[in-house]
Coordinates of C-alpha atoms in Angstrom, one line a residue:
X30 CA 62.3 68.0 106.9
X31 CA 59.2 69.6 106.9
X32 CA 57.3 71.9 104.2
X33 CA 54.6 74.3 104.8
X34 CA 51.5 74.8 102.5
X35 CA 49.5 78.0 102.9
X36 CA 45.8 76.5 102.0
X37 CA 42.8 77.9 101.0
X38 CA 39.6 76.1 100.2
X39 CA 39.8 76.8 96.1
X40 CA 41.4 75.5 93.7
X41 CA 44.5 77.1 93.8
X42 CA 44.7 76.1 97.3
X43 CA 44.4 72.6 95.7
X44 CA 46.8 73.4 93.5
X45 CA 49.5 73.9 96.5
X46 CA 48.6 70.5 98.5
X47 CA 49.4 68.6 94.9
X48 CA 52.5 70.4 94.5
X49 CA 53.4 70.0 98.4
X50 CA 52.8 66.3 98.2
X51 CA 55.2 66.2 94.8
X52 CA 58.0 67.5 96.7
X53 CA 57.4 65.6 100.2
X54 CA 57.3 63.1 98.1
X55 CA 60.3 63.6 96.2
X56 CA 62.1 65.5 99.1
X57 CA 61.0 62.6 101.9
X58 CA 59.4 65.6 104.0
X59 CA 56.6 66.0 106.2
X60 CA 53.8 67.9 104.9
X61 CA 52.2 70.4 106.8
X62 CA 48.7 72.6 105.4
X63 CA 48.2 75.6 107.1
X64 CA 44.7 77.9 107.0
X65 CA 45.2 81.6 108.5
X66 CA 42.1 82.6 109.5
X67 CA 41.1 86.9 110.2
X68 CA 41.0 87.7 113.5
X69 CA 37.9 88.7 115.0
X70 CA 37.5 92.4 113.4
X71 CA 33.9 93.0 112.2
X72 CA 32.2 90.5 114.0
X73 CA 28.4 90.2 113.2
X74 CA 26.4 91.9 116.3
X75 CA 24.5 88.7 116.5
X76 CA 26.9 86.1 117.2
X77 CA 29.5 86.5 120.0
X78 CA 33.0 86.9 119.7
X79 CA 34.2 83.6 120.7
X80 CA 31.3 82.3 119.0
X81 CA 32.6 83.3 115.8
X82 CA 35.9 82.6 116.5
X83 CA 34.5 79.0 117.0
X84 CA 32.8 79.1 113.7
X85 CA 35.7 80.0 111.9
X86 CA 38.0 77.4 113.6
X87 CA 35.8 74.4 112.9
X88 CA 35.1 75.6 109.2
X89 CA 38.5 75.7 108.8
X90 CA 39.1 72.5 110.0
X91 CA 36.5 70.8 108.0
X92 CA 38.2 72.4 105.1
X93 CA 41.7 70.9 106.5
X94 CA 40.5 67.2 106.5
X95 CA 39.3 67.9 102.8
X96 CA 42.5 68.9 102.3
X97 CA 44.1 65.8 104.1
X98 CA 41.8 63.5 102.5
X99 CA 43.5 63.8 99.2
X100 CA 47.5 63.4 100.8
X101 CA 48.5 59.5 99.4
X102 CA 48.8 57.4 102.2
X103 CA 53.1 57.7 101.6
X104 CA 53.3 61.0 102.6
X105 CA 53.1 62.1 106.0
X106 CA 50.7 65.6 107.0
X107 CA 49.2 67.1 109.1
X108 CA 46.9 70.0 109.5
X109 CA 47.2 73.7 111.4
X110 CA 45.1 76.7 112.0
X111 CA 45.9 80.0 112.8
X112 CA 44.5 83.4 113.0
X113 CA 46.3 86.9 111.9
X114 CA 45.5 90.2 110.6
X115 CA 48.2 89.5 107.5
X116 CA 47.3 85.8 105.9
X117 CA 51.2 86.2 104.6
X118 CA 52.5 87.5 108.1
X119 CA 50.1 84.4 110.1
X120 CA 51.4 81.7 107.3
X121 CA 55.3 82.9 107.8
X122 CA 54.9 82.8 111.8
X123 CA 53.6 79.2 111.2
X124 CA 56.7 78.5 109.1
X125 CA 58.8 79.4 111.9
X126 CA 57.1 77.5 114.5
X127 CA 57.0 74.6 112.8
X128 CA 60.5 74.9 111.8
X129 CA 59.3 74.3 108.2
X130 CA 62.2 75.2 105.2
X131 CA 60.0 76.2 102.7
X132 CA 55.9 77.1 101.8
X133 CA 54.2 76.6 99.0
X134 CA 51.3 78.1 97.1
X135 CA 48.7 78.4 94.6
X136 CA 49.5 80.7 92.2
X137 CA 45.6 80.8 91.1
X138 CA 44.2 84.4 92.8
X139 CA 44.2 87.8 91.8
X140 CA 45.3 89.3 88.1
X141 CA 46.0 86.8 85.5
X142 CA 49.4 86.0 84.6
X143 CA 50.1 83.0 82.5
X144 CA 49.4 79.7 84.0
X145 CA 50.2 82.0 87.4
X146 CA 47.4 84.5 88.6
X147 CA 49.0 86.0 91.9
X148 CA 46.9 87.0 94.5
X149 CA 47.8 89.7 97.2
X150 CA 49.0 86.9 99.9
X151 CA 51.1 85.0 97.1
X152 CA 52.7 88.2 96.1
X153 CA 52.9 89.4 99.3
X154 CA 55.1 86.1 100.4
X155 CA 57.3 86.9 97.2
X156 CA 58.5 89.6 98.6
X157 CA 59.0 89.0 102.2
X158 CA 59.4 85.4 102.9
X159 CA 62.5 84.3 105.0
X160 CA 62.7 80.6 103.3
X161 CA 62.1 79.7 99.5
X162 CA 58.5 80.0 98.0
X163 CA 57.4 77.3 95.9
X164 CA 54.2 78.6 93.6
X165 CA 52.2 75.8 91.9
X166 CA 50.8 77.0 88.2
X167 CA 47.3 76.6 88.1
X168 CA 46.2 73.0 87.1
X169 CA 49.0 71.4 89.1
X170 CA 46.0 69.3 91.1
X171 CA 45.6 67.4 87.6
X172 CA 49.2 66.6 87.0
X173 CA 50.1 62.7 87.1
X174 CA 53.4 63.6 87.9
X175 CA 53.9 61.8 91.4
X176 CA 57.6 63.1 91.9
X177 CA 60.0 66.0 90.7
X178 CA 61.1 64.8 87.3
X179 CA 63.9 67.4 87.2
X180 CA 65.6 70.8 89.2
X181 CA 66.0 73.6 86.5
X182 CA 68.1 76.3 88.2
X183 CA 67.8 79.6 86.3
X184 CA 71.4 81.1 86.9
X185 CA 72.7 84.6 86.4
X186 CA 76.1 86.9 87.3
X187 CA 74.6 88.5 90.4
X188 CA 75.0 88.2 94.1
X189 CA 73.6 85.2 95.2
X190 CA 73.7 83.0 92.9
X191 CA 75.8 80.7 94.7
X192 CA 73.2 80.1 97.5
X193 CA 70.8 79.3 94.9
X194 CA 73.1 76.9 93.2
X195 CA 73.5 75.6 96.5
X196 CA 70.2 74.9 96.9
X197 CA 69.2 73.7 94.0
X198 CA 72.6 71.0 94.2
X199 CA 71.3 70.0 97.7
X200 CA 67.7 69.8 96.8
X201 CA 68.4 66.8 93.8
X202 CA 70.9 65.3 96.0
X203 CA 67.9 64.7 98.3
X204 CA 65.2 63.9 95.5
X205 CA 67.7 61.6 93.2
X206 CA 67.0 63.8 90.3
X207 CA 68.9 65.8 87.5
X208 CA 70.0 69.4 87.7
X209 CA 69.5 71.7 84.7
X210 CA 71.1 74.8 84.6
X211 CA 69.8 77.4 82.6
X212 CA 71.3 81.1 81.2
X213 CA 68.4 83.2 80.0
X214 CA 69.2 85.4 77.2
X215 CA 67.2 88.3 75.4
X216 CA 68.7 89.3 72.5
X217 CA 66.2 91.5 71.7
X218 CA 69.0 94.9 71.2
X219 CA 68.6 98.4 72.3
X220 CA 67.5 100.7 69.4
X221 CA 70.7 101.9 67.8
X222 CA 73.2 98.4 69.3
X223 CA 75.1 96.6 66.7
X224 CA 74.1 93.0 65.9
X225 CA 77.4 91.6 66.9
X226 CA 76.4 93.2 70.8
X227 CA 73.7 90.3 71.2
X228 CA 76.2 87.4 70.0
X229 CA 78.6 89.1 71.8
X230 CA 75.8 88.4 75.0
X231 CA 74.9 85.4 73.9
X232 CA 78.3 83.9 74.1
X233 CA 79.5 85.8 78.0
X234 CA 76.4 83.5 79.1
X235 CA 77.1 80.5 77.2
X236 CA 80.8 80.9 79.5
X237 CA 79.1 82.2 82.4
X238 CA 76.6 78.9 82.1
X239 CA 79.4 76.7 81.5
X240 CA 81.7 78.0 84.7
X241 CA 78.7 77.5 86.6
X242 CA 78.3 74.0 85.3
X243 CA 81.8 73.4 85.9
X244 CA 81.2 74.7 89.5
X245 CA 78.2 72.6 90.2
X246 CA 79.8 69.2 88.8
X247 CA 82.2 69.7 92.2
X248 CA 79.7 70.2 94.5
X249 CA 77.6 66.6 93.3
X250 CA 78.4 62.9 93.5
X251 CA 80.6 61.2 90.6
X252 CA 78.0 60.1 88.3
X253 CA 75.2 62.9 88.7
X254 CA 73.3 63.8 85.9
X255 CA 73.8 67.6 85.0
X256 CA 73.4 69.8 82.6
X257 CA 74.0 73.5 81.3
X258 CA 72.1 75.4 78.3
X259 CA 71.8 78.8 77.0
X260 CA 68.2 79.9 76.3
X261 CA 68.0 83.1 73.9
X262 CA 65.0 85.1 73.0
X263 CA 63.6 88.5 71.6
X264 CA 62.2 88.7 75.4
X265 CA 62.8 86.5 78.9
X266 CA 59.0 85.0 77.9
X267 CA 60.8 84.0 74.5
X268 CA 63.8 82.7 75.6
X269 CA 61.9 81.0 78.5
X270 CA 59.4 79.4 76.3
X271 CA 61.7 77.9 74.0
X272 CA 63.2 75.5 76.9
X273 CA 61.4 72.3 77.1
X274 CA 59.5 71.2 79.6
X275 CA 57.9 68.1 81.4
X276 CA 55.1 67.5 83.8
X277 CA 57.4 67.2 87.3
X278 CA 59.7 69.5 86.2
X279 CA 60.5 72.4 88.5
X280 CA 62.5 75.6 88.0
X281 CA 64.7 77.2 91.1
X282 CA 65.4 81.1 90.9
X283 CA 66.9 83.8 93.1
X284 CA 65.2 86.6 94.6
X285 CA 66.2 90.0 93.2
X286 CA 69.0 92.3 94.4
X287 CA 66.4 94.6 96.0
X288 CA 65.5 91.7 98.4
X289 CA 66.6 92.9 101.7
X290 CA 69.1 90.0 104.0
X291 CA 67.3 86.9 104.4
X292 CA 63.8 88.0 102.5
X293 CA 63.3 87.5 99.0
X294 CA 61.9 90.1 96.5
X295 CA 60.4 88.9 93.1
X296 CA 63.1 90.6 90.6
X297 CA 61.7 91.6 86.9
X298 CA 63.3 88.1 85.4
X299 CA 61.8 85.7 87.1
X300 CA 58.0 88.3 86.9
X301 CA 58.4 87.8 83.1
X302 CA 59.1 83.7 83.7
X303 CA 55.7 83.6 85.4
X304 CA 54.2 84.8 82.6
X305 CA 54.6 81.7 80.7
X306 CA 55.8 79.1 82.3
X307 CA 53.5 76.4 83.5
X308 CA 55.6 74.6 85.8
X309 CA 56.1 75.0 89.4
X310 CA 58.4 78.0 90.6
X311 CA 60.8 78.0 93.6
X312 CA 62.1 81.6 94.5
X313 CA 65.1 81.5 96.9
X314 CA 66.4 84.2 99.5
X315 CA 69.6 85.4 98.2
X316 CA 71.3 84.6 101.8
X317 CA 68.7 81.9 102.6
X318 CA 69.0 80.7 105.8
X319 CA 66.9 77.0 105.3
X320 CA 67.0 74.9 102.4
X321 CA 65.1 73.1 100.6
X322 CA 67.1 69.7 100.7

């Protein structure tokens, strides 16, 4: 198994290695940290095209071994360059050549958002990638979590679902870890909706989250820790927030409806879960076609 990690020099490009070395680590993968570098466009007059090119390259490789320096010695990686007009397009091409099922990032980049601030290449893979999209919160480089503690899977009634359950099922199969399932709730009413309309709510995705739970207990060994809970809040944040959470804890969710086949598209849930949460999220392609187990 190998995972992908789109790197930049900063911190949120630290940020990814640490979270890519959690779940090698966790997932017994390969690790591989990948610079995309701008083509030659708007070279300087004074230094020649491959000249520049040659610059580039060996920067970006100086900034690779950085990068490797601080992979444990347990966890196997190794280093690419490549270079592309589109830094999402380049990183995605690199996925499929090295047969990678899934890339992680640093959240840290553009407008802030929580413990998230997406840059354009982040949210540009959120909505196009063809394998799941791990983003590391910022300050994931300080965490002392060496492995994934536990898989929360943020379920819902929509298409797809399944092949998220899937896998999130398969992916702590493969790490030896539990699997939370999760129902999010806002029960925050329409102006003018009766009070018994949240409850009423409330309790389809209390039955929805234990069906699910139900399903998920015949897809994992005898024995296999798992769990089901129904979060409620005025707002997704809300009902988000109240969960708890752990340092190497993860949280799995689909890509939206919108998404087209085999791409994902970052659905207005799982935008209001980045808001607040600060621990790694793993978006999944509705009909993904590579896992992460």
């Amino acid at each position: 198994m190998r995972l992908a990690v789109g790197y930049l020099a900063t911190p949120g490009g630290a940020d990814a290695v640490a979270l890519g070395v959690r779940l090698a680590r966790s997932l017994a993968a390969e690790l591989d940290i990948c610079m995309v570098l701008p083509p030659d466009r708007g070279v300087p007059a004074m230094v020649t095209t491959g000249g520049y090119d040659e610059l580039l390259a060996q920067q970006a490789h100086e900034w690779l071994a950085d990068a490797l320096a601080t992979v444990p010695d347990d966890v196997v990686a190794h280093a690419h360059v490549s270079f592309s007009d589109s830094a999402a397009d380049g990183l995605l091409s690199e996925v499929r050549r090295l047969g990678a099922q899934a890339v992680i990032v640093g959240g840290a980049g553009g407008g802030l958002v929580g413990s998230f601030t997406l840059g354009s290449v982040v949210n540009d893979l959120l909505h196009s990638s063809h394998v799941p999209v791990a983003v590391a919160p910022r300050g994931t480089r300080s965490s002392s979590a060496a492995r994934v503690r536990e898989v929360t899977c943020a379920i819902g009634e929509r298409a797809g679902a399944g092949v998220l359950l899937d896998v999130a099922v398969r992916a702590c199969e493969r790490a030896h870890v539990p699997l939370r399932l999760v129902s999010l709730v806002a029960l925050d009413p329409m102006f003018g909706s009766l009070r018994g309309d949240a409850e009423a709510s409330r309790e389809r995705a209390l039955a929805h989250a234990h069906r699910t739970l139900n399903e998920a207990k015949e897809s994992l060994p005898e024995g296999f820790s798992v769990t089901a809970t129904v979060a409620d809040g005025s707002s997704v944040e809300d009902a988000v927030s109240r969960l708890p959470w752990h340092d190497g804890d993860v949280i799995m969710v689909g890509s939206s409806r919108l998404a087209a086949p085999r791409r994902l598209f970052l659905g207005s849930t799982a935008a209001k879960m980045l808001r607040v949460l600060e621990v790694p999220m793993i978006v999944v392609p509705s009909t993904a076609d590579q896992e992460v187990s």
